[in-house]
Coordinates of C-alpha atoms in Angstrom, one line a residue:
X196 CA 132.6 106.2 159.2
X197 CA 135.0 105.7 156.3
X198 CA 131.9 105.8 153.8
X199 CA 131.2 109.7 155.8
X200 CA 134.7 110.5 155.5
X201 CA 134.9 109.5 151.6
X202 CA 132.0 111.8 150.3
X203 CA 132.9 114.8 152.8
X204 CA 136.6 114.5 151.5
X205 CA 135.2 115.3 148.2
X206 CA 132.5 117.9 149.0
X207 CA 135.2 119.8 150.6
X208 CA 137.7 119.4 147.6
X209 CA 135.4 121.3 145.7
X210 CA 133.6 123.9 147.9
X211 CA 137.3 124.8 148.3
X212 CA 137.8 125.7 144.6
X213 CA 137.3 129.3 142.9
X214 CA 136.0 128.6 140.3
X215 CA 119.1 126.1 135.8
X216 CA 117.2 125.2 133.7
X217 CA 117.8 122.1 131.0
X218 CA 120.6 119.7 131.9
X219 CA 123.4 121.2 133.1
X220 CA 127.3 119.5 131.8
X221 CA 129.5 118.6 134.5
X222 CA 132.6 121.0 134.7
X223 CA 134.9 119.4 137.1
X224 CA 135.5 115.2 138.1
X225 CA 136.5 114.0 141.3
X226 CA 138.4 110.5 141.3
X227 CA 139.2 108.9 144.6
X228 CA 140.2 105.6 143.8
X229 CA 139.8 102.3 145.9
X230 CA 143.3 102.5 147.5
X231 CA 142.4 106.0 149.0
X232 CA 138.9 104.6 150.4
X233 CA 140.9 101.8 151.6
X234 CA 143.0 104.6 154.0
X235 CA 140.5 106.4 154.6
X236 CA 138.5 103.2 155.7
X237 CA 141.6 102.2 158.2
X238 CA 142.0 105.8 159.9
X239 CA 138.5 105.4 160.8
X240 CA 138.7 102.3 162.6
X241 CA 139.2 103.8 165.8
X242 CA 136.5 105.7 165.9
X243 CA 133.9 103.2 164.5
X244 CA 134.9 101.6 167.5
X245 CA 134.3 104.1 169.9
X246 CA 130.9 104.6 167.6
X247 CA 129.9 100.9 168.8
X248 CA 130.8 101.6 172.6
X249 CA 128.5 104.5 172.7
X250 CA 126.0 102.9 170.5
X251 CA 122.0 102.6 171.7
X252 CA 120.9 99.5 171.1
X253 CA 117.2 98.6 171.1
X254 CA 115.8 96.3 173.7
X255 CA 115.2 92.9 172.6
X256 CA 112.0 91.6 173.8
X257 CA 109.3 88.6 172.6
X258 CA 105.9 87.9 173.8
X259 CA 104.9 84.7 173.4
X260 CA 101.0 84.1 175.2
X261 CA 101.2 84.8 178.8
X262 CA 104.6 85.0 179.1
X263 CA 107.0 88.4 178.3
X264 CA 110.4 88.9 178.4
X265 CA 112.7 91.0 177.8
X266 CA 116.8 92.5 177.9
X267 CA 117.1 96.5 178.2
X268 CA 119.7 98.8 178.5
X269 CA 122.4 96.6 176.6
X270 CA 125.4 98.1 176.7
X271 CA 128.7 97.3 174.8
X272 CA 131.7 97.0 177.4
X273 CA 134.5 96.3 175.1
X274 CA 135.4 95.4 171.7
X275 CA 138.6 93.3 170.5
X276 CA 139.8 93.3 167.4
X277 CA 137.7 95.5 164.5
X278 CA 138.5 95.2 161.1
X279 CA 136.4 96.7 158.1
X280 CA 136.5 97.2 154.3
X281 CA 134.8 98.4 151.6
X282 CA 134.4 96.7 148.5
X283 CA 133.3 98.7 145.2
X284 CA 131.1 97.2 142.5
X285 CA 129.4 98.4 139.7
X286 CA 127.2 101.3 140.8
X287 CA 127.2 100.6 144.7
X288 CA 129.5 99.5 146.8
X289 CA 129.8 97.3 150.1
X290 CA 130.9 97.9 153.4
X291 CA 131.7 95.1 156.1
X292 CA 133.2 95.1 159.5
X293 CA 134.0 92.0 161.4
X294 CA 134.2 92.2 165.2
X295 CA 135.6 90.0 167.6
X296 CA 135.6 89.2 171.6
X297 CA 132.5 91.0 172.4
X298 CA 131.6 91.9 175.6
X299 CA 128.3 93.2 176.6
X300 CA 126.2 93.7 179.7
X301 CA 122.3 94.3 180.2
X302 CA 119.4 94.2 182.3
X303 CA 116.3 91.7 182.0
X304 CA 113.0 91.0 182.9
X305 CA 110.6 88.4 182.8
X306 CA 107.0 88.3 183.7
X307 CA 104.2 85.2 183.2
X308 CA 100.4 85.9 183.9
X309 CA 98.0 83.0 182.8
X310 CA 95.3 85.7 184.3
X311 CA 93.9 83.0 187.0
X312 CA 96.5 81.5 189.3
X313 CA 100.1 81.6 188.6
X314 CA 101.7 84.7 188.3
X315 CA 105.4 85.2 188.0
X316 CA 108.1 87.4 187.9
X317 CA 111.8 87.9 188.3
X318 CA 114.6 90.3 186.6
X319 CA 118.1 91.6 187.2
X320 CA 120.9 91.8 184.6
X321 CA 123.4 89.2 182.4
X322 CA 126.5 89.6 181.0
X323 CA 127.3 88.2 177.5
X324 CA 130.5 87.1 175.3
X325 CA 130.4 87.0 171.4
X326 CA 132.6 85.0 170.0
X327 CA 132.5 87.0 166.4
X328 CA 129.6 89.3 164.7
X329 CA 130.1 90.6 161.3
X330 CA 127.9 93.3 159.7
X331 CA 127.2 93.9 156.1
X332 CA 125.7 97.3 154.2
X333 CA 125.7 97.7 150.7
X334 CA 125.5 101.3 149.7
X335 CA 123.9 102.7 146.7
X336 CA 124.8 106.5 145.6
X337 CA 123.0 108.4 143.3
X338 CA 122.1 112.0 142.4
X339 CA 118.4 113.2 143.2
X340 CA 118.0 116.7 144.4
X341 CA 121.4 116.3 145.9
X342 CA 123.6 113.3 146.4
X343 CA 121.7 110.8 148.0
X344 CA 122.9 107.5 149.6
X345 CA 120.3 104.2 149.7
X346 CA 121.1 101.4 152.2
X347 CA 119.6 98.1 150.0
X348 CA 120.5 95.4 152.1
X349 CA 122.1 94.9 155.9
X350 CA 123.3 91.4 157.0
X351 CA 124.1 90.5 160.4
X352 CA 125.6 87.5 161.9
X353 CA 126.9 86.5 164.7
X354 CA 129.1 83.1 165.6
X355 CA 128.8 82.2 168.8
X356 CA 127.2 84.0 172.0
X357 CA 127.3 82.6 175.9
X358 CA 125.1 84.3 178.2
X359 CA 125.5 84.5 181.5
X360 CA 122.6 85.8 184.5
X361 CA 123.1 87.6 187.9
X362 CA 121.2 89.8 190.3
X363 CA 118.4 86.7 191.1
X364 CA 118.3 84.2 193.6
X365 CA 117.7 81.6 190.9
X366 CA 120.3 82.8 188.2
X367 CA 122.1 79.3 188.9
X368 CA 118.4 78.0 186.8
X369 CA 118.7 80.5 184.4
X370 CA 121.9 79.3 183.4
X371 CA 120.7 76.4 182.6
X372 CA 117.9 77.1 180.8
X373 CA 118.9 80.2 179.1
X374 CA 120.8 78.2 176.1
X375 CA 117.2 77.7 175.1
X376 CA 116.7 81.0 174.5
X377 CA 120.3 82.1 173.1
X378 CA 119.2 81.3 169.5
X379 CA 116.5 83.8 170.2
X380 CA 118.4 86.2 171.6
X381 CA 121.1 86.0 168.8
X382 CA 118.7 86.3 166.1
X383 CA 117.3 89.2 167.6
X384 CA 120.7 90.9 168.6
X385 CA 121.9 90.4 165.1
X386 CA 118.9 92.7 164.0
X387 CA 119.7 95.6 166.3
X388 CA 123.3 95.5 165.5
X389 CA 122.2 95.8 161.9
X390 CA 119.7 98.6 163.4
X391 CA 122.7 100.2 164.9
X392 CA 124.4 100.1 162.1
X393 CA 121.8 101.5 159.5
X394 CA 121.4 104.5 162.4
X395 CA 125.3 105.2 162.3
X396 CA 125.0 105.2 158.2
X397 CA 121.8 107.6 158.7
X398 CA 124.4 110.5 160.0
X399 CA 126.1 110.3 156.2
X400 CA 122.8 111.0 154.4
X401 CA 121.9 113.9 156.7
X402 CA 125.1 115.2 156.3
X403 CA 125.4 114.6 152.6
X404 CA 121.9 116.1 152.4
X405 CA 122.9 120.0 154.5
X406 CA 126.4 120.2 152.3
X407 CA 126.2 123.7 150.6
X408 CA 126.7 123.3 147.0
X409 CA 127.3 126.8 146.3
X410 CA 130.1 129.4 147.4
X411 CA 131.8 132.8 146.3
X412 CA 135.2 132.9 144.6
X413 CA 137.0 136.8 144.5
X414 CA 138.8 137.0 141.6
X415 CA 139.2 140.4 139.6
X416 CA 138.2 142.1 143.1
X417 CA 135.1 141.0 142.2
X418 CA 132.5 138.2 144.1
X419 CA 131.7 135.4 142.0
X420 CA 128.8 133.0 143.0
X421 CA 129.8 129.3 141.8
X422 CA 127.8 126.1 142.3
X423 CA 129.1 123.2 142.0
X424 CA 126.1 121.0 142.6
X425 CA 126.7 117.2 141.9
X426 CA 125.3 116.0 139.0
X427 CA 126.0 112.5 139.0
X428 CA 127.9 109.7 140.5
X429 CA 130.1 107.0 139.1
X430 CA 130.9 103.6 141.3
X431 CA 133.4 101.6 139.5
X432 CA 135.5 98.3 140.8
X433 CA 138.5 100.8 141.2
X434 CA 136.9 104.4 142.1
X435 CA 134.2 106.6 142.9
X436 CA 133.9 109.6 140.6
X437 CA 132.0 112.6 141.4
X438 CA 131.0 115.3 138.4
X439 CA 130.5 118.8 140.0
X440 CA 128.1 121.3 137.3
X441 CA 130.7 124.4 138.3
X442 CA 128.6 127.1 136.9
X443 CA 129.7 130.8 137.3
X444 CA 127.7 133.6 138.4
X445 CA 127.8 137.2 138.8
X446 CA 124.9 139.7 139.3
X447 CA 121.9 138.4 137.1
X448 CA 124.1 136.7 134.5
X449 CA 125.2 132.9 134.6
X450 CA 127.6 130.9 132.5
X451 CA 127.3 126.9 132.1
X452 CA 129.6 124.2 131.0
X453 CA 128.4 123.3 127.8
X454 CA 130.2 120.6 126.9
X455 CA 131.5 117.8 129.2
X456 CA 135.7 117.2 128.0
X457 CA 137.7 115.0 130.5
X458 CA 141.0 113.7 130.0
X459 CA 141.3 109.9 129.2
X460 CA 143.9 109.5 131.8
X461 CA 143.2 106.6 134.2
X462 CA 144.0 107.0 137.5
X463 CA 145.2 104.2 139.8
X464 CA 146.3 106.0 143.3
X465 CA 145.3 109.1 145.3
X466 CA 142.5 111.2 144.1
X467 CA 142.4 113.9 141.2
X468 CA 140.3 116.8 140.7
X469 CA 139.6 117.6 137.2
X470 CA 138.4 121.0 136.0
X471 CA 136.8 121.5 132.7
X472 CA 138.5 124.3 131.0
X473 CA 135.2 125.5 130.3
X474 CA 135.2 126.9 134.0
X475 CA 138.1 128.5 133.5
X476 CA 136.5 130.7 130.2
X477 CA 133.5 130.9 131.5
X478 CA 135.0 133.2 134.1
X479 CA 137.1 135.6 131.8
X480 CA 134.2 135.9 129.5
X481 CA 131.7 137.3 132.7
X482 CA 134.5 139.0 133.7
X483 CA 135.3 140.5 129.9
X484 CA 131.4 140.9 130.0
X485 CA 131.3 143.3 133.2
X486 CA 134.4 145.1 132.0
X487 CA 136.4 143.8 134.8
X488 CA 139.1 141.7 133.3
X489 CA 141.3 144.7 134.0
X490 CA 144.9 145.6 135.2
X491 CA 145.5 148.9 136.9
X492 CA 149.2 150.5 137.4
X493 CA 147.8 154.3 139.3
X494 CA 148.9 157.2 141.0
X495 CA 148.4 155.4 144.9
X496 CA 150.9 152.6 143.6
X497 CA 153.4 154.4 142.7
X498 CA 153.5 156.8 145.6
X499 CA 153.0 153.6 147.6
X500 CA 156.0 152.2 146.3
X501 CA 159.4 153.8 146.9
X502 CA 161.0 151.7 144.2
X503 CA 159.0 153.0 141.4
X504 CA 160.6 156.4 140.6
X505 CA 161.5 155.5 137.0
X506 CA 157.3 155.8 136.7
X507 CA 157.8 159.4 137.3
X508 CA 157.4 161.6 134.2
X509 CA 160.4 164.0 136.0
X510 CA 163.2 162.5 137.3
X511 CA 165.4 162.9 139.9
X512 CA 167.6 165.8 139.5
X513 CA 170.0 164.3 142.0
X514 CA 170.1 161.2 140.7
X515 CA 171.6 159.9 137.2
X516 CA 168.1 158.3 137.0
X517 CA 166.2 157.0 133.9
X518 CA 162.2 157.5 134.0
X519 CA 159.0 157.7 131.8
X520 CA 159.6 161.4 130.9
X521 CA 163.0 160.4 129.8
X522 CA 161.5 158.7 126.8
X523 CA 158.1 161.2 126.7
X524 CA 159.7 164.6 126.6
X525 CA 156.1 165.7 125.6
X526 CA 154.5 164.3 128.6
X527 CA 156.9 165.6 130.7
X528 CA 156.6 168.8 129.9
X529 CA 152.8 169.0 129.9
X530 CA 152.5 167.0 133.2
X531 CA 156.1 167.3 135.0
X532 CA 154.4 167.1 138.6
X533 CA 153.0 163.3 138.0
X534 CA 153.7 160.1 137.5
X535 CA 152.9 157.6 134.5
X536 CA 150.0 155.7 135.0
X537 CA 148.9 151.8 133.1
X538 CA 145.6 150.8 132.7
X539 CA 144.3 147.7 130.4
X540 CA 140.7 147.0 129.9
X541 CA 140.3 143.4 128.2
X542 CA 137.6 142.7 125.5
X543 CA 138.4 139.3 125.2
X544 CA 140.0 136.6 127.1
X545 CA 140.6 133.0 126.5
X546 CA 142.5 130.1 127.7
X547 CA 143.8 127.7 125.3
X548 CA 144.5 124.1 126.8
X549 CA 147.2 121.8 125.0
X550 CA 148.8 118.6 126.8
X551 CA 151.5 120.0 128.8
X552 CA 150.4 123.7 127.8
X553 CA 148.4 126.9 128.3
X554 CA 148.4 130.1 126.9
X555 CA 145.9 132.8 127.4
X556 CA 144.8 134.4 124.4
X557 CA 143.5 138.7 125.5
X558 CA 142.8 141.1 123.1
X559 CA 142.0 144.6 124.7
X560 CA 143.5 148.2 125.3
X561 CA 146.2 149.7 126.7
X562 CA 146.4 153.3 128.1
X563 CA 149.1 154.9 129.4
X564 CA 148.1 157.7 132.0
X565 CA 149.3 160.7 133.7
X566 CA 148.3 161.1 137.0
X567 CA 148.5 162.2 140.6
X568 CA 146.2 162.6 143.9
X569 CA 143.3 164.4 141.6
X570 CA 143.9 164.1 138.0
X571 CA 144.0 161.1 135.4
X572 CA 144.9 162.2 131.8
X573 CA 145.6 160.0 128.9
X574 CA 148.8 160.2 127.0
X575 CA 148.5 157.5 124.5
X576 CA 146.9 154.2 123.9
X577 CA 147.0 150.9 122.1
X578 CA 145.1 148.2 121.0
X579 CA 146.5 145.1 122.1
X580 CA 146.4 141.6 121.1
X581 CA 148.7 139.2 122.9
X582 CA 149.4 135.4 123.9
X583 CA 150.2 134.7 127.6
X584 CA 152.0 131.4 128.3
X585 CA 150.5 131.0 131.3
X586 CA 152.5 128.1 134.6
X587 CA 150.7 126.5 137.2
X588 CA 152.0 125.1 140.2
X589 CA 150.0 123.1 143.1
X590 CA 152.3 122.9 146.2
X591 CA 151.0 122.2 149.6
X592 CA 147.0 122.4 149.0
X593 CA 147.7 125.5 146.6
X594 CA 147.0 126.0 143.1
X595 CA 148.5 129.1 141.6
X596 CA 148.9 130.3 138.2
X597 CA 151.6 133.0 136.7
X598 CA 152.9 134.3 133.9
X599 CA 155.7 132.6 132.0
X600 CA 156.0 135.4 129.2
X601 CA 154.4 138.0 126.4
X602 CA 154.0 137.7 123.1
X603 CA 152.1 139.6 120.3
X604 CA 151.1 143.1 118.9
X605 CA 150.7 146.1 120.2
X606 CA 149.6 149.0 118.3
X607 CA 149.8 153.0 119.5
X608 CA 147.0 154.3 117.2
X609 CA 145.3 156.8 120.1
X610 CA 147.9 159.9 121.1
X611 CA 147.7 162.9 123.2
X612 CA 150.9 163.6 122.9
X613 CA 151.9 163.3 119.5
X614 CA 154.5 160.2 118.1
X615 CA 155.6 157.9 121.0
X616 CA 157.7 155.4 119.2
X617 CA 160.6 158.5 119.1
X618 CA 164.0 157.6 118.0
X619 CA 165.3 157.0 121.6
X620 CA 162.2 155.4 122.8
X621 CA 162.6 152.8 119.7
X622 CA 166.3 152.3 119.9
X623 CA 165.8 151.2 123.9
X624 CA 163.2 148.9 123.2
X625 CA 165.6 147.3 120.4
X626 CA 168.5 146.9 122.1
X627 CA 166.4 145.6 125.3
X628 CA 163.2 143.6 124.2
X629 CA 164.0 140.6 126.6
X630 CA 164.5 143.1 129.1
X631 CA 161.5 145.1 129.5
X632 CA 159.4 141.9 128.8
X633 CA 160.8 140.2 131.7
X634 CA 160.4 143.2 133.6
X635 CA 156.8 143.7 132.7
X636 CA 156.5 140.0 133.5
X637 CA 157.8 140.5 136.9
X638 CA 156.1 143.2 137.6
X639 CA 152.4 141.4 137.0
X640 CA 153.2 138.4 138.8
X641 CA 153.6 140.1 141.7
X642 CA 149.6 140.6 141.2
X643 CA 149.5 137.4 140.9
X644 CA 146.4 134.9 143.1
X645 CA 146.4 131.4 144.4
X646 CA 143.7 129.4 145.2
X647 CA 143.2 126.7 148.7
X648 CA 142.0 123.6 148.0
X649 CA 141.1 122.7 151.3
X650 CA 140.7 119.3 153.1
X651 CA 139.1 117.8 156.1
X652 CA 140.8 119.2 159.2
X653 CA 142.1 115.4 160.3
X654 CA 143.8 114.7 156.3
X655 CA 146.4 116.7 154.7
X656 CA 148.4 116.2 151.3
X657 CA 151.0 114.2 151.5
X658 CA 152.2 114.1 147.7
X659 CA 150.6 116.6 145.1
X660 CA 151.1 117.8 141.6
X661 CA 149.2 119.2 138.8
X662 CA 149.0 118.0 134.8
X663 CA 147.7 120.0 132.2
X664 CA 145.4 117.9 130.1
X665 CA 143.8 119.6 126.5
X666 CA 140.6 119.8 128.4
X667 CA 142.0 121.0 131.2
X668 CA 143.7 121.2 134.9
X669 CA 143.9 117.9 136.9
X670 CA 145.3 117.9 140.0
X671 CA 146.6 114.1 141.6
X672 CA 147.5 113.9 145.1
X673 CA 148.5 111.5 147.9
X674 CA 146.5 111.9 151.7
X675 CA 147.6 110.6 154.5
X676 CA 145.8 111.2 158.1
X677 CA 147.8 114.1 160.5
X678 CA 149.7 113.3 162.7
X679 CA 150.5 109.7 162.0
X680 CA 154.3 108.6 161.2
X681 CA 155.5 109.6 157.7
X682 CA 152.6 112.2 157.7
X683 CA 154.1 115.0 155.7
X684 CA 153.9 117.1 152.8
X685 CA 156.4 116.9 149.8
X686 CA 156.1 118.6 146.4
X687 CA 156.5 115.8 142.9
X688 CA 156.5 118.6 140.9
X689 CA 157.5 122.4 140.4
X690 CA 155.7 125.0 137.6
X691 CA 154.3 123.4 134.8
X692 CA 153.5 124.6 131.3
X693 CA 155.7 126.3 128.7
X694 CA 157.9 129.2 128.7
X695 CA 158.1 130.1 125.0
X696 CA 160.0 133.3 124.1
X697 CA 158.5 136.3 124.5
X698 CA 158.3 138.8 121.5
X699 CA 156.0 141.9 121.6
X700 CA 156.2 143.9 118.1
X701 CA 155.2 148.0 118.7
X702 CA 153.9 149.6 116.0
X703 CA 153.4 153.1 116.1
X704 CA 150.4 154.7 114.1
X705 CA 150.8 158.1 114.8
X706 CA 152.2 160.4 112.2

């Protein structure tokens, strides 16, 4: 049902996405306003009618002294036209279907036995028309152990109804007599189809009530356990909001949201995911934590990659070729047989969110290596401190994040192989800055990671793009269901964030 479809669509938005004791702060929001509920509500309208067909409905009996009687085994032949809606309110919501053109068959039975003389029997089946039934089930959400769903109230009612008998020799009697029973039979047929109803709803509880509200992100080659349990739920006149507690996890050590910071943007189509940028840090400073915010540049890539020969510290004889040992005459001739290896460990990493921006702020150190199958020396190394501008992109149920430049300090002051910043070394990096930066730039966003948001297997994205907010990453997307006309993705948007120009300044310590 389109109620089911709603809260799964959600659920699976943000089991999808990489990323206690007290009260935990939410770290991501998920809007879906009333005009995607309203889709969402129409896709399902085929198979709330195929729900009804195969619906059980209860026998509807009354005993009334020494009389019984009873109809069984009602079934529900056809349905005409279905409509339904949901309406939101102020912490609940309401969902109605009106159904037309009913048909329905069943058996019945009737039995009288005053216990002395007359005793009396007969059965055999009817067939009955409804003119129009309409069902009503307002829906309550709210967060207890898990996201819960309360039915309040069901409201059944049914316009007309002509019953007609067969299988008896006296079903030309019945037929006159049964309109004194119809109002009976209505009242109780408008309480199973509430019944029915309420059953159908009972599959979104259970189902709301087995979602997993924790999963593993790899990031950093490394498993991290996130949960993003809901912590509460918001029904307004124009959307249901979900808030999601996104804490991160790795080992024995766990990282919370500590404060709750969501953009004031209002939202009046689609749905939008909203993630705290609090998620975001909270995963660089684990991973800073664990020493394993790194970047490694070794001995097997190289080899692996044919392209690389200027990381060799000899170069190519044949070859006019430029390489490392160009530039490190001393490395070369200490290590001439290997190639020059990059290694950064990070001691601090942060992401700093501006409207329309972010850059990540790392402070750590750099070594340069020299290496090959057995051996990993150190040349030189540097402390570095630098600002990242950092572009995201969301394109076709992907969000991925790279590099837009460098900028910041980087200081030798650790040498194995005496000065670095040597005359020739120097003047190429003058001549070139832009160069090498890009180069470097390149080179890392090749290492680059994306990560699927992922949707029910029946909706896909039909628009999509993301915003940076100063608390944040929101993503706003269009759905549509697959496989209907028009169904198909396009991109609104293309990297976002800033470039900046990138300037790294390279002092040199070593006398």
């Amino acid at each position: 049902m389109a109620i089911l479809k709603m809260f799964v669509l959600v659920f699976t938005m943000m089991t999808s996405f990489p990323i206690v004791i007290g009260q935990q702060v939410p770290g991501s929001r998920v809007i879906v306003t009333k005009e995607i509920i309203d889709k969402i509500n129409d896709w399902e309208i085929a198979r709330l009618r195929e729900d009804l067909l195969k619906a059980n409905i209860n026998e509807i009996r009354d005993d009334k002294g020494h009389t019984t009687w009873k109809i069984f085994r009602i079934r529900l032949n056809s349905v005409g036209s279905l409509t339904a809606h949901v309406t939101l309110g102020t912490g609940s919501f309401t969902w109605r279907a009106s159904l037309s053109n009913i048909k329905l068959s069943a058996d019945w039975l009737y039995r009288h036995d005053d216990g002395w003389l007359l005793s009396f029997g007969d059965d055999g089946s009817l067939g009955a028309s409804v003119g129009m039934a309409s069902i009503s089930i307002n829906v309550r959400p709210k967060v207890s152990n898990g996201l819960q769903v309360e039915l309040d109230d069901c409201s059944a009612h049914i316009s007309s109804l002509d019953v007609r008998v067969h299988g008896s020799l006296l079903s030309w009697i019945y037929d006159i007599i049964i309109p004194e029973f119809e109002e009976e039979i209505q009242r109780l047929l408008e309480k199973e189809l509430c019944k029915a109803a309420k059953t159908s709803m009972s599959k979104v509880k259970e189902k709301l009530t087995n979602l997993k509200t924790t999963g593993r992100v790899h990031v950093f080659h490394t498993d991290f356990l996130v949960d993003y349990n809901i912590l509460k739920v918001e029904v307004t006149p124009q959307h249901i909001a979900t808030y999601h507690g996104l804490s991160v996890s790795q080992g024995s050590r766990s990282l919370y949201v500590t404060e709750e910071v969501f953009s004031k943007a209002r939202l009046t189509s689609g749905v939008c995911v909203e993630l705290n940028g609090y998620v975001f840090n909270n995963i660089l400073k684990l991973a800073t934590e664990l020493y394993i915010l790194k970047f490694v540049f070794d001995y097997k890539q190289v080899i692996a990659n044919k392209n690389k020969k200027n990381a060799y510290l000899s170069c190519d004889e044949s070859l006019s070729s430029i390489c490392i040992g160009t530039f490190l005459p001393e490395a070369k001739s200490r290590w001439p047989k290997r190639v020059a290896g990059l290694r950064l460990l990070a001691t601090s990493a942060k992401l700093e969110f501006a409207s329309g921006s972010v850059s990540l702020r790392l402070a750590g150190r750099l070594s340069f290596t020299a290496e090959d199958a057995t051996h990993v020396d150190t040349m030189f190394s540097a402390a570095v401190n630098v600002t990242v501008p950092i572009q995201v992109k969301f394109e076709d149920g992907n969000l991925s994040p790279r590099i837009a430049n460098i900028s910041g300090d980087v200081t030798i002051d650790q040498s194995h192989i005496g000065k670095v910043m040597t005359p020739v070394l120097k003047h190429f990096y003058d001549v070139s800055p832009q160069i090498i930066i890009q180069a470097l730039v390149k080179y890392l966003n090749d290492y680059t990671v994306s990560f699927p948001i992922e949707l029910p297997r029946d909706v896909q994205f039909k628009t999509s793009y993301v915003i940076l907010y100063s608390t944040g990453i929101g993503i706003e997307a269009d759905l549509c269901e697959k496989g209907t006309s028009g169904c198909s993705y396009t991109a609104r948007s293309s990297w976002v964030g800033d470039h900046l120009d990138g300037k790294l300044t390279i002092t040199d310590t070593i006398e």
